[in-house]
Coordinates of C-alpha atoms in Angstrom, one line a residue:
X3 CA 1.5 -2.4 -4.2
X4 CA 1.0 -0.5 -0.9
X5 CA -0.8 2.8 -1.1
X6 CA 1.3 5.9 -0.3
X7 CA 0.0 9.3 0.6
X8 CA 1.8 12.6 1.6
X9 CA 0.1 14.9 4.1
X10 CA 0.7 18.6 3.3
X11 CA -0.7 21.9 4.6
X12 CA 0.3 25.2 6.3
X13 CA 1.9 25.0 9.7
X14 CA -0.5 24.3 12.7
X15 CA -3.5 23.2 10.6
X16 CA -3.6 19.7 12.2
X17 CA -1.3 17.7 10.0
X18 CA 0.8 16.1 12.7
X19 CA -2.3 15.6 15.0
X20 CA -4.0 13.7 12.2
X21 CA -0.8 11.8 11.4
X22 CA -0.5 10.7 15.0
X23 CA -4.2 9.7 15.1
X24 CA -4.2 7.5 12.0
X25 CA -0.8 5.9 12.6
X26 CA -1.1 5.7 16.4
X27 CA 2.5 7.1 16.5
X28 CA 4.1 9.9 18.2
X29 CA 5.1 12.6 15.7
X30 CA 6.1 15.8 17.3
X31 CA 3.2 18.2 18.0
X32 CA 4.0 21.7 19.1
X33 CA 2.1 25.0 18.9
X34 CA 4.7 26.7 16.6
X35 CA 5.5 26.6 12.9
X36 CA 7.9 23.9 11.6
X37 CA 7.6 21.5 14.5
X38 CA 7.8 18.8 11.9
X39 CA 11.2 19.3 10.1
X40 CA 12.1 15.8 8.8
X41 CA 9.2 13.8 7.3
X42 CA 7.5 11.3 9.6
X43 CA 6.4 8.1 7.9
X44 CA 4.0 5.6 9.3
X45 CA 2.4 2.5 7.9
X46 CA -1.1 1.6 8.9
X47 CA -3.2 -1.6 8.2
X48 CA -6.4 -1.0 6.2
X49 CA -9.6 -2.0 7.9
X50 CA -11.7 -4.3 5.8
X51 CA -14.6 -6.4 7.2
X52 CA -14.2 -8.9 4.3
X53 CA -10.6 -9.6 5.5
X54 CA -11.9 -10.2 9.1
X55 CA -14.5 -12.6 7.8
X56 CA -12.0 -14.5 5.8
X57 CA -9.8 -14.9 8.8
X58 CA -12.8 -16.2 10.8
X59 CA -13.5 -18.8 8.1
X60 CA -9.9 -20.0 7.5
X61 CA -8.4 -19.4 10.9
X62 CA -4.9 -18.9 9.3
X63 CA -1.5 -19.0 11.0
X64 CA -0.7 -15.6 9.4
X65 CA -2.9 -12.6 8.7
X66 CA -1.6 -9.9 6.4
X67 CA -3.8 -6.8 5.8
X68 CA -3.3 -4.3 3.0
X69 CA -1.3 -1.3 4.1
X70 CA -1.4 2.5 3.6
X71 CA 1.8 4.5 4.1
X72 CA 1.5 8.1 5.3
X73 CA 4.2 10.7 5.2
X74 CA 3.7 13.8 7.3
X75 CA 5.6 16.8 5.8
X76 CA 6.9 20.0 7.4
X77 CA 4.4 22.9 7.1
X78 CA 4.7 25.0 4.0
X79 CA 4.4 28.8 4.1
X80 CA 3.9 31.4 1.4
X81 CA 7.2 31.9 -0.5
X82 CA 8.6 28.5 0.4
X83 CA 9.7 28.0 -3.2
X84 CA 11.8 31.1 -2.7
X85 CA 13.4 29.9 0.6
X86 CA 10.8 31.2 3.1
X87 CA 10.3 29.1 6.2
X88 CA 12.1 25.8 5.6
X89 CA 11.9 26.2 1.8
X90 CA 10.5 23.5 -0.3
X91 CA 13.3 21.0 -0.1
X92 CA 11.0 18.6 1.7
X93 CA 8.7 18.3 -1.4
X94 CA 11.1 15.6 -2.7
X95 CA 9.8 13.4 0.1
X96 CA 6.3 13.2 -1.5
X97 CA 7.2 12.9 -5.2
X98 CA 6.9 9.2 -4.9
X99 CA 3.4 9.1 -3.2
X100 CA 0.3 8.1 -5.0
X101 CA -2.0 10.8 -3.6
X102 CA -1.7 14.1 -1.6
X103 CA -3.7 14.6 1.5
X104 CA -4.1 18.4 1.9
X105 CA -5.1 19.4 5.4
X106 CA -6.9 22.7 5.7
X107 CA -7.8 24.4 8.9
X108 CA -11.5 25.3 9.1
X109 CA -11.9 26.1 12.8
X110 CA -11.1 29.2 14.9
X111 CA -9.0 29.0 18.0
X112 CA -7.1 32.0 19.3
X113 CA -4.8 29.7 21.3
X114 CA -3.5 28.1 18.2
X115 CA -1.2 30.2 16.0
X116 CA -2.1 30.6 12.3
X117 CA 0.8 31.8 10.2
X118 CA -1.5 34.0 8.2
X119 CA -3.1 35.4 11.4
X120 CA -6.6 34.6 10.2
X121 CA -8.8 31.7 9.1
X122 CA -9.4 31.6 5.3
X123 CA -9.5 28.0 3.9
X124 CA -9.4 28.9 0.2
X125 CA -6.5 31.3 0.7
X126 CA -4.6 28.6 2.6
X127 CA -5.3 26.0 -0.2
X128 CA -4.1 28.4 -2.9
X129 CA -0.9 29.2 -0.9
X130 CA 0.0 25.5 -0.8
X131 CA -1.0 24.9 -4.4
X132 CA 1.2 27.7 -5.6
X133 CA 4.2 26.3 -3.8
X134 CA 3.5 22.9 -5.4
X135 CA 3.2 24.7 -8.8
X136 CA 6.5 26.5 -8.3
X137 CA 8.2 23.3 -7.2
X138 CA 7.0 21.5 -10.4
X139 CA 8.0 24.5 -12.5
X140 CA 11.6 24.1 -11.2
X141 CA 11.6 20.4 -12.0
X142 CA 10.2 20.9 -15.5
X143 CA 12.6 23.8 -16.3
X144 CA 15.6 21.8 -15.2
X145 CA 14.5 18.8 -17.3
X146 CA 13.9 21.1 -20.3
X147 CA 17.4 22.7 -20.0
X148 CA 18.9 19.2 -19.9
X149 CA 16.9 17.7 -22.8
X150 CA 16.8 20.7 -25.2
X151 CA 20.5 20.5 -26.5
X152 CA 20.2 16.8 -27.2
X153 CA 16.8 17.3 -29.0
X154 CA 18.1 20.1 -31.2
X155 CA 21.3 18.4 -32.2
X156 CA 20.1 14.9 -32.7
X157 CA 16.6 15.7 -34.0
X158 CA 15.5 12.6 -32.1
X159 CA 11.7 12.2 -32.4
X160 CA 11.1 11.3 -28.7
X161 CA 13.3 14.1 -27.4
X162 CA 11.6 16.6 -29.6
X163 CA 8.2 15.5 -28.4
X164 CA 9.4 15.7 -24.8
X165 CA 10.6 19.3 -25.4
X166 CA 7.1 20.1 -26.9
X167 CA 5.4 18.7 -23.9
X168 CA 7.7 20.5 -21.4
X169 CA 7.2 23.8 -23.2
X170 CA 3.4 23.3 -22.8
X171 CA 3.4 22.4 -19.1
X172 CA 5.9 25.1 -18.2
X173 CA 3.6 27.7 -19.7
X174 CA 0.6 26.1 -17.9
X175 CA 2.5 26.2 -14.6
X176 CA 3.6 29.8 -15.2
X177 CA -0.1 30.7 -15.5
X178 CA -0.7 29.2 -12.1
X179 CA -2.4 26.0 -13.2
X180 CA -2.4 22.7 -11.3
X181 CA -1.6 20.2 -14.1
X182 CA -4.2 17.7 -13.0
X183 CA -6.8 20.2 -14.0
X184 CA -5.4 20.7 -17.5
X185 CA -6.7 17.6 -19.4
X186 CA -3.3 16.5 -20.6
X187 CA -3.3 13.7 -23.2
X188 CA -2.2 10.2 -22.4
X189 CA 1.0 10.4 -24.4
X190 CA 1.9 13.7 -22.7
X191 CA 1.3 12.2 -19.3
X192 CA 3.5 9.3 -20.2
X193 CA 6.4 11.7 -21.0
X194 CA 5.9 13.5 -17.7
X195 CA 5.6 10.3 -15.6
X196 CA 9.4 10.1 -14.8
X197 CA 9.2 13.6 -13.2
X198 CA 6.6 12.6 -10.5
X199 CA 5.1 16.0 -10.7
X200 CA 3.2 17.0 -7.5
X201 CA 0.4 19.0 -9.3
X202 CA -0.5 15.8 -11.3
X203 CA -1.2 13.8 -8.1
X204 CA -4.8 13.1 -7.0
X205 CA -5.7 15.2 -4.0
X206 CA -7.9 14.6 -1.0
X207 CA -8.8 17.8 0.8
X208 CA -9.3 17.2 4.6
X209 CA -11.2 20.0 6.3
X210 CA -10.1 20.1 10.0
X211 CA -13.2 21.3 11.8
X212 CA -14.0 21.9 15.4
X213 CA -15.3 19.1 17.7
X214 CA -18.8 20.6 17.7
X215 CA -18.8 20.8 13.9
X216 CA -17.5 17.2 13.3
X217 CA -20.9 15.5 13.4
X218 CA -22.5 18.2 11.2
X219 CA -19.8 19.8 9.1
X220 CA -22.4 21.7 7.0
X221 CA -22.5 24.3 9.8
X222 CA -18.9 25.2 9.1
X223 CA -18.7 27.9 6.5
X224 CA -15.0 27.3 5.9
X225 CA -15.5 23.6 5.4
X226 CA -18.3 24.2 2.8
X227 CA -15.9 26.4 0.9
X228 CA -13.3 23.6 0.9
X229 CA -16.0 21.1 -0.3
X230 CA -17.1 23.4 -3.2
X231 CA -13.4 24.0 -4.2
X232 CA -12.7 20.2 -4.2
X233 CA -15.8 19.5 -6.4
X234 CA -14.7 22.1 -8.9
X235 CA -11.2 20.6 -9.1
X236 CA -12.4 16.9 -9.3
X237 CA -11.0 16.1 -5.9
X238 CA -12.4 14.4 -2.8
X239 CA -13.2 16.3 0.4
X240 CA -13.5 14.9 3.9
X241 CA -14.4 16.6 7.2
X242 CA -12.4 15.5 10.2
X243 CA -11.7 16.7 13.7
X244 CA -8.0 15.8 14.2
X245 CA -8.3 16.1 17.9
X246 CA -11.2 13.7 18.0
X247 CA -9.3 11.3 15.8
X248 CA -6.5 11.4 18.4
X249 CA -9.0 10.4 21.1
X250 CA -10.3 7.6 18.9
X251 CA -6.9 6.2 18.3
X252 CA -6.4 5.3 21.9
X253 CA -9.7 3.3 22.1
X254 CA -10.5 -0.3 21.5
X255 CA -12.5 -1.3 18.4
X256 CA -15.7 -1.6 20.5
X257 CA -15.1 1.7 22.3
X258 CA -14.4 3.4 19.0
X259 CA -17.6 2.1 17.6
X260 CA -19.6 3.5 20.6
X261 CA -17.8 6.8 20.4
X262 CA -18.5 7.3 16.7
X263 CA -22.1 6.3 17.3
X264 CA -22.4 8.9 20.0
X265 CA -21.0 11.5 17.6
X266 CA -23.5 10.3 14.9
X267 CA -20.5 9.4 12.7
X268 CA -20.4 6.0 10.9
X269 CA -16.7 5.9 9.9
X270 CA -13.4 7.2 11.3
X271 CA -11.3 9.8 9.5
X272 CA -8.7 7.1 8.6
X273 CA -11.3 4.9 7.0
X274 CA -12.8 7.8 5.1
X275 CA -9.4 8.9 3.8
X276 CA -8.7 5.3 2.7
X277 CA -12.0 4.9 0.9
X278 CA -11.5 8.3 -0.8
X279 CA -7.9 7.4 -1.9
X280 CA -9.0 4.1 -3.3
X281 CA -11.8 5.8 -5.2
X282 CA -9.5 8.6 -6.6
X283 CA -6.8 6.1 -7.6
X284 CA -9.3 3.5 -9.0
X285 CA -7.9 0.8 -6.6
X286 CA -9.5 -2.5 -5.5
X287 CA -8.7 -5.4 -3.3
X288 CA -8.2 -9.1 -4.0
X289 CA -7.4 -11.8 -1.4
X290 CA -5.3 -15.0 -1.2
X291 CA -6.7 -17.4 1.4
X292 CA -5.8 -20.7 3.2
X293 CA -4.9 -22.2 6.5
X294 CA -1.4 -20.9 6.3
X295 CA -2.2 -17.3 5.4
X296 CA -5.0 -14.9 4.6
X297 CA -3.7 -11.8 2.8
X298 CA -5.3 -8.7 1.2
X299 CA -3.6 -7.2 -1.9
X300 CA -4.2 -3.8 -3.5
X301 CA -4.5 -3.7 -7.3
X302 CA -5.5 -1.2 -10.0
X303 CA -9.0 -1.8 -11.5
X304 CA -8.7 -3.3 -14.9
X305 CA -5.8 -5.6 -14.2
X306 CA -5.8 -9.1 -15.5
X307 CA -5.2 -12.3 -13.4
X308 CA -1.5 -12.5 -14.5
X309 CA -1.0 -8.8 -13.6
X310 CA -2.4 -9.5 -10.1
X311 CA -0.3 -12.6 -9.8
X312 CA 2.7 -10.4 -10.5
X313 CA 1.8 -8.2 -7.5
X314 CA 2.2 -11.4 -5.3
X315 CA 5.5 -12.3 -7.0
X316 CA 7.1 -11.6 -10.4
X317 CA 7.6 -15.4 -11.0
X318 CA 3.8 -16.0 -10.7
X319 CA 3.2 -13.6 -13.6
X320 CA 6.0 -15.0 -15.7
X321 CA 4.8 -18.6 -15.3
X322 CA 1.1 -17.9 -15.1
X323 CA -1.0 -20.9 -16.3
X324 CA -4.4 -20.2 -14.8
X325 CA -6.2 -19.1 -11.7
X326 CA -9.0 -20.5 -9.5
X327 CA -11.3 -17.7 -8.5
X328 CA -14.3 -17.3 -6.2
X329 CA -16.2 -14.3 -4.9
X330 CA -16.0 -13.0 -1.4
X331 CA -19.8 -12.9 -1.3
X332 CA -19.9 -16.6 -2.0
X333 CA -17.3 -17.7 0.6
X334 CA -19.1 -15.5 3.1
X335 CA -22.4 -17.2 2.3
X336 CA -21.3 -20.8 2.1
X337 CA -18.5 -20.7 4.7
X338 CA -16.0 -23.1 3.2
X339 CA -14.2 -23.9 0.0
X340 CA -15.7 -27.4 0.1
X341 CA -19.2 -25.9 0.0
X342 CA -18.1 -23.6 -2.8
X343 CA -17.0 -26.5 -4.9
X344 CA -20.2 -28.5 -4.3
X345 CA -22.2 -25.5 -5.4
X346 CA -20.0 -24.8 -8.5
X347 CA -18.9 -21.4 -7.2
X348 CA -15.1 -21.8 -8.0
X349 CA -14.2 -20.8 -11.5
X350 CA -11.0 -21.5 -13.5
X351 CA -9.9 -18.5 -15.5
X352 CA -7.1 -17.7 -17.9
X353 CA -4.9 -14.8 -18.9
X354 CA -7.7 -12.5 -20.1
X355 CA -9.7 -12.6 -16.9
X356 CA -10.1 -9.1 -15.3
X357 CA -9.9 -9.4 -11.5
X358 CA -12.8 -8.0 -9.6
X359 CA -12.9 -6.3 -6.2
X360 CA -13.2 -9.0 -3.5
X361 CA -12.0 -11.9 -5.7
X362 CA -10.2 -14.7 -3.9
X363 CA -7.4 -16.0 -6.1
X364 CA -5.3 -19.2 -6.2
X365 CA -2.6 -18.9 -8.9
X366 CA -1.3 -21.9 -10.8
X367 CA 2.0 -21.3 -12.5
X368 CA 5.1 -22.9 -13.8
X369 CA 8.6 -21.3 -14.1
X370 CA 11.2 -23.3 -15.9
X371 CA 14.8 -22.7 -14.9

């Protein structure tokens, strides 16, 4: 289950610059609105020191890291839901993502056009959020109009409940609410899941600060506003300098480490975004290891061993018998599976075992034809 995120924001806030940096690709960057018209998608491999150490131990023929897919979307403007700018047709491109990365401009630069002609981070956030709200309103209204006749004529219990839920969320959206802030019940969220509503998606606010503010974002008044806003809305907030991230992207790992150290920064913007996304989405990593392949897999916290086996292949979940499990910390300490066995560090678990972050799994299964 690869992680997917959609990058949104007003035009010229640094979305495409950030996208280029984290994917080391070449999305169009121009100093005018709507330089990005069709969505750019890039897949990056996640950095994980545990994966590197496992490869060092097993020296596998194949190395497969977990991945993160980013989609860079055309810049929204006020009134997009009513057809301004490029309209909101592009929002369909991010309905399938797991999280939204909302880039907000926090720096002043007279040479870079701002569509609102001034720097005001909270205003910019609210402009984008309103367009997301209006897009979700349209989706919910269309669904309501489709389901309502059937519900009234058939008196079907499920359809009637869906109508009830849709009436509730349509009212909330009309009032200008992001649905993720509305404490909807589990059964209500289940009904809405087929609609992939944008305002229900976890959000990471990325404050794009100036180069001089990057190592100390607390001196940026606009970034502090974004940080406070994110806390109030149960979201993550990360300071980055998109231009600096572009410079980092062209460096070797060693050079990157030295550059970050010089800036007094411990982690690149990409790594910060990844960690925040994992935290927001309650995601963890397990590994499969061996001389043929070392591979990292992303799973949802709380999944059982059979559930995780199904991430590898559906047959493994269907025919699951048991799994052999050991901890990353143990293989790191002892250096080989032989040593793990001699110290009793390999455990055999059944269907009820809840997989933990950093577990190394070997699945035993049997599928009868």
